[in-house]
CSV table of C-alpha atoms in Angstrom, one decimal:
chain,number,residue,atom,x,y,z
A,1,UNK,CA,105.9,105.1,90.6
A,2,UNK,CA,104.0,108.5,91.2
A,3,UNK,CA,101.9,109.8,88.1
A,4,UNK,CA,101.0,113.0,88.0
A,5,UNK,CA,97.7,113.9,85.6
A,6,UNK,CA,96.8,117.9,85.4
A,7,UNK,CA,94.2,119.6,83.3
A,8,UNK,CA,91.8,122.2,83.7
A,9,UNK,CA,87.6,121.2,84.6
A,10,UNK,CA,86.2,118.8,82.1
A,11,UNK,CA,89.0,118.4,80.4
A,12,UNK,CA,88.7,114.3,80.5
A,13,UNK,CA,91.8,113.8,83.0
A,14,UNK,CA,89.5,112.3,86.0
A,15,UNK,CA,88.5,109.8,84.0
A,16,UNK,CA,91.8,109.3,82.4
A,17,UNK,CA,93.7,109.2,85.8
A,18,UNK,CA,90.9,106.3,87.1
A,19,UNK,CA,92.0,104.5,84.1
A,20,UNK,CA,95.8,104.9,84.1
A,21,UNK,CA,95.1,103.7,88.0
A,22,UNK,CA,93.2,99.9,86.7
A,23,UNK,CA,96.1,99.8,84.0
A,24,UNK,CA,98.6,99.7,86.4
A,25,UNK,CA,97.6,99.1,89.7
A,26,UNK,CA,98.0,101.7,91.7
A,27,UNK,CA,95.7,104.0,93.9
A,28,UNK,CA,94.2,107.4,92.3
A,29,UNK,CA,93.5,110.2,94.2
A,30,UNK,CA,91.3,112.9,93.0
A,31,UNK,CA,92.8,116.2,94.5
A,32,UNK,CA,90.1,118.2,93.4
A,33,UNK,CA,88.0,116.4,96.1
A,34,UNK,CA,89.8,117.8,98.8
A,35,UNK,CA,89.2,121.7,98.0
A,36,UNK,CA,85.6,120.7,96.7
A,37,UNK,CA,85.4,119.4,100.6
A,38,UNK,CA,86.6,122.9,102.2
A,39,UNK,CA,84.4,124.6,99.6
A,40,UNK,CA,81.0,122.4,101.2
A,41,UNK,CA,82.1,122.5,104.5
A,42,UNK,CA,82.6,126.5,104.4
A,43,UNK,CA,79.2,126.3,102.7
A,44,UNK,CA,77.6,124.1,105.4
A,45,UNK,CA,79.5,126.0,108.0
A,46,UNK,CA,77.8,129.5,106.6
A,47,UNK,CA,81.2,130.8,106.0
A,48,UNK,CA,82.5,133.2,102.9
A,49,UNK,CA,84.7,130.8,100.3
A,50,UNK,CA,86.7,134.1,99.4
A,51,UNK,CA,87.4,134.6,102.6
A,52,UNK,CA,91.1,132.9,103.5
A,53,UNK,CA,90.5,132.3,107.4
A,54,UNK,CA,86.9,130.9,106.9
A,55,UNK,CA,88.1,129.1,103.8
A,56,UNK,CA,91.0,127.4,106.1
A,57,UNK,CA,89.0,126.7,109.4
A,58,UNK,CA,87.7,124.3,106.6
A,59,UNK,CA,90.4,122.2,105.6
A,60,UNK,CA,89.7,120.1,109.4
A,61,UNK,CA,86.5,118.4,106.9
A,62,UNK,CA,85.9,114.7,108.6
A,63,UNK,CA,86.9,112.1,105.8
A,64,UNK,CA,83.4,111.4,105.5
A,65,UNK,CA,82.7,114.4,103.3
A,66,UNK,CA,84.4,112.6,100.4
A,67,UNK,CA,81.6,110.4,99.5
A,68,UNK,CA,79.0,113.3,99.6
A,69,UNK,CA,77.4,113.4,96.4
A,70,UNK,CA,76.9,116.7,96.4
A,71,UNK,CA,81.1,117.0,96.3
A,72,UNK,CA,80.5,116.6,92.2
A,73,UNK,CA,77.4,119.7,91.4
A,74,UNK,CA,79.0,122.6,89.6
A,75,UNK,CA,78.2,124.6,92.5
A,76,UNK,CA,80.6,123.2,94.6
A,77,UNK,CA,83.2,122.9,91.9
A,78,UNK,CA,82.6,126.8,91.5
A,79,UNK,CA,83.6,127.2,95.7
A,80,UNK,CA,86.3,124.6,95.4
A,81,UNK,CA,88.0,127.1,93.0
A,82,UNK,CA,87.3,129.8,94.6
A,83,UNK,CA,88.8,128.7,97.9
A,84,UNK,CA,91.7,127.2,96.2
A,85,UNK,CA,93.3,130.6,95.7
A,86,UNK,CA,94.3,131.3,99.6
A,87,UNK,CA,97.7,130.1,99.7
A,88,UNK,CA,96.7,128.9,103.3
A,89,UNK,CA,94.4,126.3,102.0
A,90,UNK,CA,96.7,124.8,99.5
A,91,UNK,CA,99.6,124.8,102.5
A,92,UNK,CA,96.9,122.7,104.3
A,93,UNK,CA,96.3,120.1,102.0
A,94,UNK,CA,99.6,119.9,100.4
A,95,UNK,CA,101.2,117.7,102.3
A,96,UNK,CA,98.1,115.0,102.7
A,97,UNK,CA,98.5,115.1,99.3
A,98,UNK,CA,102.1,114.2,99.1
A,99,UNK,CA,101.8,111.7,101.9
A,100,UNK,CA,99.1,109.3,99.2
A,101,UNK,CA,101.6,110.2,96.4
A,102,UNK,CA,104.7,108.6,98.3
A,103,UNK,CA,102.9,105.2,99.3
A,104,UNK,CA,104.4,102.2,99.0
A,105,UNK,CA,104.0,100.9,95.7
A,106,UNK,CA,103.4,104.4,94.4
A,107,UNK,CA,100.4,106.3,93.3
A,108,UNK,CA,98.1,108.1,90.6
A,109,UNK,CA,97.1,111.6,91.4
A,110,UNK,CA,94.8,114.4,89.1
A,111,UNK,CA,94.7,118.0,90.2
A,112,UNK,CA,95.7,120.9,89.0
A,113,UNK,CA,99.8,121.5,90.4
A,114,UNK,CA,100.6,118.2,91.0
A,115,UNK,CA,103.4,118.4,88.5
A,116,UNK,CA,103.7,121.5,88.8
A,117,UNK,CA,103.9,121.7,93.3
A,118,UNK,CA,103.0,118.3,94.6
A,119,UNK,CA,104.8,115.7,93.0
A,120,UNK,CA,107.3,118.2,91.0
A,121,UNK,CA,109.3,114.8,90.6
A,122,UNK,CA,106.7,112.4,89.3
A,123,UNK,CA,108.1,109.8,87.1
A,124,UNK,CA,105.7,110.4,84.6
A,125,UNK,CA,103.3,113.5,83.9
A,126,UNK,CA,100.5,114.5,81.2
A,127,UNK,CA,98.6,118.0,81.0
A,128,UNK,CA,95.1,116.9,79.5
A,129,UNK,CA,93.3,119.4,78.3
A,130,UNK,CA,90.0,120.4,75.9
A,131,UNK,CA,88.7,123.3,74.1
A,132,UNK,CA,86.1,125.1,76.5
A,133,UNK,CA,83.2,124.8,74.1
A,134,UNK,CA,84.0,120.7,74.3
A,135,UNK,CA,84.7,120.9,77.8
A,136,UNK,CA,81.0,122.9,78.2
A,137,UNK,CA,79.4,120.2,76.1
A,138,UNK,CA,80.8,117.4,78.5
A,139,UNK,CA,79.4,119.4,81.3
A,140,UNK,CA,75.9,119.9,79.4
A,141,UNK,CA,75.7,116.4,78.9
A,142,UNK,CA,76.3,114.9,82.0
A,143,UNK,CA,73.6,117.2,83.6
A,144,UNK,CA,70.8,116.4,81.3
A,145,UNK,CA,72.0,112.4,82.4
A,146,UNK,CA,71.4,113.2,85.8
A,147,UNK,CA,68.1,114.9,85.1
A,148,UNK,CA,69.8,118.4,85.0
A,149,UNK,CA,67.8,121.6,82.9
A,150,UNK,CA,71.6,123.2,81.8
A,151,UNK,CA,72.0,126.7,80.0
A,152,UNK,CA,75.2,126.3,77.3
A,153,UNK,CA,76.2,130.2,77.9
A,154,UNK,CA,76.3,129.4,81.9
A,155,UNK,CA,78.2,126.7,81.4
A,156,UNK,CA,80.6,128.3,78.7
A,157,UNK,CA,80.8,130.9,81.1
A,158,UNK,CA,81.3,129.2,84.0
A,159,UNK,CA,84.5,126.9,82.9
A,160,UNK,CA,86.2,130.5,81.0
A,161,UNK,CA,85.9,132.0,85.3
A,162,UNK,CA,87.1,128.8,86.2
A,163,UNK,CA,90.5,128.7,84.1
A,164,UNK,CA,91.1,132.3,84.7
A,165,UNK,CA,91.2,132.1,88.3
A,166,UNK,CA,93.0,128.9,88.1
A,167,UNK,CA,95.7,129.8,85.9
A,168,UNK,CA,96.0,133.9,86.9
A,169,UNK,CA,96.3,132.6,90.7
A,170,UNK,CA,99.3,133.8,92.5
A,171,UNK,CA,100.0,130.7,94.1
A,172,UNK,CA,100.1,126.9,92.3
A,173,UNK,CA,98.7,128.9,89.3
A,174,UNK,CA,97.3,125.8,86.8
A,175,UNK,CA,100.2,125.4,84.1
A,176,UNK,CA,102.0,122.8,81.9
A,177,UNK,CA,104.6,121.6,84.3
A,178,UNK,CA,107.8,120.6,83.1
A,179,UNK,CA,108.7,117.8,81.1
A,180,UNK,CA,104.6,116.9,81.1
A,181,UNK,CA,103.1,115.4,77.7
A,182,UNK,CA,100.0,117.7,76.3
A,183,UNK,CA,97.1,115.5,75.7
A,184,UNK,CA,94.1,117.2,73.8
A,185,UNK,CA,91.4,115.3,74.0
A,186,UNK,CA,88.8,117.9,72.2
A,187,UNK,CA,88.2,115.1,69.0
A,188,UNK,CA,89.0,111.9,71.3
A,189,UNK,CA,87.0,109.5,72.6
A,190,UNK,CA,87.4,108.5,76.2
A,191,UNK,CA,89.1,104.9,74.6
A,192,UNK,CA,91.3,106.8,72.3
A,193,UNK,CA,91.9,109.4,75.2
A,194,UNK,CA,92.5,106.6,77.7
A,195,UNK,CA,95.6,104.8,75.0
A,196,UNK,CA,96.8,107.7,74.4
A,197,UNK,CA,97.8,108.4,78.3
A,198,UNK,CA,99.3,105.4,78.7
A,199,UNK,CA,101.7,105.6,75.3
A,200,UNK,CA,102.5,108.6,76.9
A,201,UNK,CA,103.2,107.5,80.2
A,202,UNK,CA,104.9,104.4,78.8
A,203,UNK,CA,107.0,106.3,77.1
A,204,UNK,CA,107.9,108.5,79.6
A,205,UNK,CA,108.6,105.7,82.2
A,206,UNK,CA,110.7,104.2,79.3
A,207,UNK,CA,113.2,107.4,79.0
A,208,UNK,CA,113.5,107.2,82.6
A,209,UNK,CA,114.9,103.4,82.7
């Protein structure tokens, strides 16, 4: 059973896909990890995110890199978007991608074109998303927790350059893919968010049988 769980930054479908993963046992991978890797190890490496040969020289990251805290600062988020446009890149991760999602036993995956490119055949998909202004306020939030000194407008402003490269991309652009449930999770709590994912996928599952 492959799930496929999109949705632009902050939009809740992280935490939604780890929980989708404990309610029915199966692994969860977070895709956005993977460019968030090439995006530090072009940064480590000195190298220009927007550049597509630099940007791909990165995609050889050692495993290691995906327990590096620094993986989940905005900063990097900002250069895992940014190198996520070369078409190059995405061809270099797509298929380790794929290979978690066709396991045995099957698998849970979050990104942003998994139902769109990676998994186009997932037995079950959701699009979550949230307004920006919630999405900022998650953000916001979470960096005052971890003793963060956040500006609102920079964040605002941050997530609207995020969506527009992600969804005005030429290639994997960040879209509803077909046959995927919309889940807005703007007025939901994570527990409300969380049920409401699986009736969807249960549901989904269901029509398939």
């Amino acid at each position: 059973m492959i799930i496929a769980v999109d949705g632009p930054a902050a939009s809740g479908k992280g935490t939604i896909a780890k929980a989708l993963g404990r309610h029915y046992g199966l692994p969860v991978l977070d895709t956005g990890l993977l460019y968030r890797a090439v995006g530090l190890s072009v940064l480590k490496q000195g190298g220009d995110p927007d550049h597509e040969a630099e940007a791909v020289a990165a995609c050889s990251f050692d495993d290691a890199i995906l327990v590096d805290p620094a993986l989940r600062n905005e900063a990097v988020g900002g250069l895992a978007s940014r190198v996520s446009v070369h078409q190059k890149v995405r061809d270099a991760l797509v298929q380790r991608q794929r290979d978690f999602a066709t396991q045995p036993g099957g698998a849970i995956l979050d990104g942003r074109d998994i139902g769109t490119v990676i998994a186009p055949d997932a037995d079950a998909k959701i699009f979550v998303t949230a307004s920006v202004h919630v999405r900022a306020e998650r953000r916001y939030n979470d960096a005052i927790a971890h003793g963060g000194r956040p500006d609102m407008d920079s964040l605002v402003a941050d997530i609207q350059a995020r969506d527009t490269r992600d969804m005005s991309r030429d290639h994997a652009p960040l879209k509803v893919a077909y046959g995927a449930d919309l889940l807005d999770t703007s007025d939901l709590t994570i527990e409300a968010a969380v049920q409401r994912a699986i009736a969807l996928v249960d549901a989904q599952l269901e029509g398939r049988s």
